[in-house]
Amino acid sequence: LTLVFIGDGVSAGSYGYTNSGYSVYEEENERLTESLRTKVSAIKSLSIEIGTEVKNQNKMLSDMDNDFDSAGGLLGATMGRLRTLSRGSQTKLLCYMMLFALFVFFVIYWIIKLR
């Protein structure tokens, strides 16, 4: 065992620094600090990923909002055409509806007949 003298001739071992358990606390403190640093890095990367996902979701919601607005406009125009059609001759509309129903009935009959 070699003793190294520091300062006024007092050996490093005489401070009691390593013998009193301070180095154990210091090592544990370093270990906990490194563990905390790892967890903080993981949380940081996770929060960055969450931020990216939120930006993507907001863009998707904005696109959906625009699509719904255009669909609403199209539906409004279609309803306007239906109102115009319904203001016209009621007999003509009823005739078209009956012809459509007859056509659907014929198609269903034909499908059942083929089986």
PDB file of C-alpha atoms in Angstrom:
ATOM      1  CA  LEU A   1       0.000   0.000   0.000  1.00  0.00           C
ATOM      2  CA  THR A   2       1.462   3.333  -1.044  1.00  0.00           C
ATOM      3  CA  LEU A   3       0.528   6.528   0.738  1.00  0.00           C
ATOM      4  CA  VAL A   4       0.571   9.764  -1.182  1.00  0.00           C
ATOM      5  CA  PHE A   5       1.088  12.903   0.838  1.00  0.00           C
ATOM      6  CA  ILE A   6      -0.867  16.019   0.028  1.00  0.00           C
ATOM      7  CA  GLY A   7      -0.260  19.490   1.351  1.00  0.00           C
ATOM      8  CA  ASP A   8       1.224  19.680   4.871  1.00  0.00           C
ATOM      9  CA  GLY A   9       2.257  16.112   5.114  1.00  0.00           C
ATOM     10  CA  VAL A  10      -1.209  14.736   5.717  1.00  0.00           C
ATOM     11  CA  SER A  11      -1.850  11.546   3.800  1.00  0.00           C
ATOM     12  CA  ALA A  12      -4.813  11.227   1.448  1.00  0.00           C
ATOM     13  CA  GLY A  13      -6.129   8.355   3.540  1.00  0.00           C
ATOM     14  CA  SER A  14      -6.192  10.449   6.684  1.00  0.00           C
ATOM     15  CA  TYR A  15      -8.975  12.692   5.368  1.00  0.00           C
ATOM     16  CA  GLY A  16     -11.330   9.767   5.722  1.00  0.00           C
ATOM     17  CA  TYR A  17     -12.970  10.631   2.401  1.00  0.00           C
ATOM     18  CA  THR A  18     -12.878   7.152   0.934  1.00  0.00           C
ATOM     19  CA  ASN A  19     -13.291   5.317   4.194  1.00  0.00           C
ATOM     20  CA  SER A  20     -16.335   7.211   5.447  1.00  0.00           C
ATOM     21  CA  GLY A  21     -18.605   6.151   2.559  1.00  0.00           C
ATOM     22  CA  TYR A  22     -18.655   9.475   0.697  1.00  0.00           C
ATOM     23  CA  SER A  23     -17.313   7.796  -2.416  1.00  0.00           C
ATOM     24  CA  VAL A  24     -20.170   5.285  -2.265  1.00  0.00           C
ATOM     25  CA  TYR A  25     -22.639   8.161  -2.120  1.00  0.00           C
ATOM     26  CA  GLU A  26     -20.822   9.931  -4.892  1.00  0.00           C
ATOM     27  CA  GLU A  27     -20.923   6.833  -7.106  1.00  0.00           C
ATOM     28  CA  GLU A  28     -24.611   6.328  -6.394  1.00  0.00           C
ATOM     29  CA  ASN A  29     -25.236  10.007  -7.085  1.00  0.00           C
ATOM     30  CA  GLU A  30     -23.440   9.695 -10.438  1.00  0.00           C
ATOM     31  CA  ARG A  31     -25.427   6.587 -11.277  1.00  0.00           C
ATOM     32  CA  LEU A  32     -28.725   8.273 -10.409  1.00  0.00           C
ATOM     33  CA  THR A  33     -27.687  11.373 -12.354  1.00  0.00           C
ATOM     34  CA  GLU A  34     -26.956   9.256 -15.422  1.00  0.00           C
ATOM     35  CA  SER A  35     -30.287   7.440 -14.998  1.00  0.00           C
ATOM     36  CA  LEU A  36     -32.086  10.783 -14.750  1.00  0.00           C
ATOM     37  CA  ARG A  37     -30.224  12.061 -17.820  1.00  0.00           C
ATOM     38  CA  THR A  38     -31.334   8.980 -19.772  1.00  0.00           C
ATOM     39  CA  LYS A  39     -34.952   9.420 -18.685  1.00  0.00           C
ATOM     40  CA  VAL A  40     -34.922  13.123 -19.561  1.00  0.00           C
ATOM     41  CA  SER A  41     -33.540  12.303 -23.013  1.00  0.00           C
ATOM     42  CA  ALA A  42     -36.270   9.705 -23.521  1.00  0.00           C
ATOM     43  CA  ILE A  43     -38.965  12.172 -22.446  1.00  0.00           C
ATOM     44  CA  LYS A  44     -37.487  14.840 -24.728  1.00  0.00           C
ATOM     45  CA  SER A  45     -37.529  12.558 -27.769  1.00  0.00           C
ATOM     46  CA  LEU A  46     -41.051  11.402 -26.898  1.00  0.00           C
ATOM     47  CA  SER A  47     -42.292  14.992 -26.607  1.00  0.00           C
ATOM     48  CA  ILE A  48     -40.710  15.827 -29.980  1.00  0.00           C
ATOM     49  CA  GLU A  49     -42.481  12.840 -31.545  1.00  0.00           C
ATOM     50  CA  ILE A  50     -45.770  13.902 -29.932  1.00  0.00           C
ATOM     51  CA  GLY A  51     -45.299  17.426 -31.318  1.00  0.00           C
ATOM     52  CA  THR A  52     -44.692  16.058 -34.803  1.00  0.00           C
ATOM     53  CA  GLU A  53     -47.755  13.825 -34.552  1.00  0.00           C
ATOM     54  CA  VAL A  54     -49.897  16.750 -33.357  1.00  0.00           C
ATOM     55  CA  LYS A  55     -48.756  18.837 -36.347  1.00  0.00           C
ATOM     56  CA  ASN A  56     -49.634  15.987 -38.717  1.00  0.00           C
ATOM     57  CA  GLN A  57     -53.051  15.495 -37.079  1.00  0.00           C
ATOM     58  CA  ASN A  58     -53.787  19.239 -37.250  1.00  0.00           C
ATOM     59  CA  LYS A  59     -52.925  19.254 -40.964  1.00  0.00           C
ATOM     60  CA  MET A  60     -55.162  16.233 -41.521  1.00  0.00           C
ATOM     61  CA  LEU A  61     -58.028  17.905 -39.621  1.00  0.00           C
ATOM     62  CA  SER A  62     -57.595  21.062 -41.681  1.00  0.00           C
ATOM     63  CA  ASP A  63     -57.737  19.035 -44.890  1.00  0.00           C
ATOM     64  CA  MET A  64     -60.855  17.218 -43.652  1.00  0.00           C
ATOM     65  CA  ASP A  65     -62.466  20.552 -42.766  1.00  0.00           C
ATOM     66  CA  ASN A  66     -61.837  21.798 -46.294  1.00  0.00           C
ATOM     67  CA  ASP A  67     -63.239  18.566 -47.752  1.00  0.00           C
ATOM     68  CA  PHE A  68     -66.354  18.808 -45.582  1.00  0.00           C
ATOM     69  CA  ASP A  69     -66.849  22.437 -46.618  1.00  0.00           C
ATOM     70  CA  SER A  70     -66.682  21.491 -50.295  1.00  0.00           C
ATOM     71  CA  ALA A  71     -69.015  18.519 -49.725  1.00  0.00           C
ATOM     72  CA  GLY A  72     -71.426  20.818 -47.893  1.00  0.00           C
ATOM     73  CA  GLY A  73     -71.400  23.202 -50.830  1.00  0.00           C
ATOM     74  CA  LEU A  74     -72.050  20.340 -53.227  1.00  0.00           C
ATOM     75  CA  LEU A  75     -74.884  19.060 -51.044  1.00  0.00           C
ATOM     76  CA  GLY A  76     -76.379  22.550 -50.859  1.00  0.00           C
ATOM     77  CA  ALA A  77     -76.305  22.833 -54.639  1.00  0.00           C
ATOM     78  CA  THR A  78     -77.925  19.407 -54.974  1.00  0.00           C
ATOM     79  CA  MET A  79     -80.665  20.344 -52.518  1.00  0.00           C
ATOM     80  CA  GLY A  80     -81.278  23.536 -54.525  1.00  0.00           C
ATOM     81  CA  ARG A  81     -81.692  21.476 -57.688  1.00  0.00           C
ATOM     82  CA  LEU A  82     -84.091  19.121 -55.881  1.00  0.00           C
ATOM     83  CA  ARG A  83     -86.158  22.088 -54.708  1.00  0.00           C
ATOM     84  CA  THR A  84     -86.265  23.411 -58.245  1.00  0.00           C
ATOM     85  CA  LEU A  85     -87.289  19.990 -59.498  1.00  0.00           C
ATOM     86  CA  SER A  86     -89.981  19.642 -56.843  1.00  0.00           C
ATOM     87  CA  ARG A  87     -91.455  23.069 -57.719  1.00  0.00           C
ATOM     88  CA  GLY A  88     -92.011  21.862 -61.259  1.00  0.00           C
ATOM     89  CA  SER A  89     -94.660  19.514 -62.398  1.00  0.00           C
ATOM     90  CA  GLN A  90     -95.581  17.082 -59.622  1.00  0.00           C
ATOM     91  CA  THR A  91     -96.997  14.617 -62.120  1.00  0.00           C
ATOM     92  CA  LYS A  92     -93.744  14.506 -64.042  1.00  0.00           C
ATOM     93  CA  LEU A  93     -91.782  13.848 -60.837  1.00  0.00           C
ATOM     94  CA  LEU A  94     -94.220  11.135 -59.773  1.00  0.00           C
ATOM     95  CA  CYS A  95     -93.907   9.498 -63.184  1.00  0.00           C
ATOM     96  CA  TYR A  96     -90.102   9.456 -62.921  1.00  0.00           C
ATOM     97  CA  MET A  97     -90.285   7.951 -59.446  1.00  0.00           C
ATOM     98  CA  MET A  98     -92.680   5.217 -60.608  1.00  0.00           C
ATOM     99  CA  LEU A  99     -90.476   4.380 -63.589  1.00  0.00           C
ATOM    100  CA  PHE A 100     -87.422   4.172 -61.312  1.00  0.00           C
ATOM    101  CA  ALA A 101     -89.261   1.905 -58.849  1.00  0.00           C
ATOM    102  CA  LEU A 102     -90.422  -0.310 -61.722  1.00  0.00           C
ATOM    103  CA  PHE A 103     -86.873  -0.522 -63.047  1.00  0.00           C
ATOM    104  CA  VAL A 104     -85.512  -1.499 -59.605  1.00  0.00           C
ATOM    105  CA  PHE A 105     -88.265  -4.101 -59.201  1.00  0.00           C
ATOM    106  CA  PHE A 106     -87.439  -5.545 -62.637  1.00  0.00           C
ATOM    107  CA  VAL A 107     -83.705  -5.748 -61.829  1.00  0.00           C
ATOM    108  CA  ILE A 108     -84.371  -7.502 -58.508  1.00  0.00           C
ATOM    109  CA  TYR A 109     -86.802  -9.931 -60.224  1.00  0.00           C
ATOM    110  CA  TRP A 110     -84.224 -10.656 -62.920  1.00  0.00           C
ATOM    111  CA  ILE A 111     -81.481 -11.324 -60.309  1.00  0.00           C
ATOM    112  CA  ILE A 112     -83.729 -13.696 -58.345  1.00  0.00           C
ATOM    113  CA  LYS A 113     -84.827 -15.481 -61.564  1.00  0.00           C
ATOM    114  CA  LEU A 114     -81.169 -16.201 -62.521  1.00  0.00           C
ATOM    115  CA  ARG A 115     -80.420 -17.991 -59.273  1.00  0.00           C
TER     116      ARG A 115
END
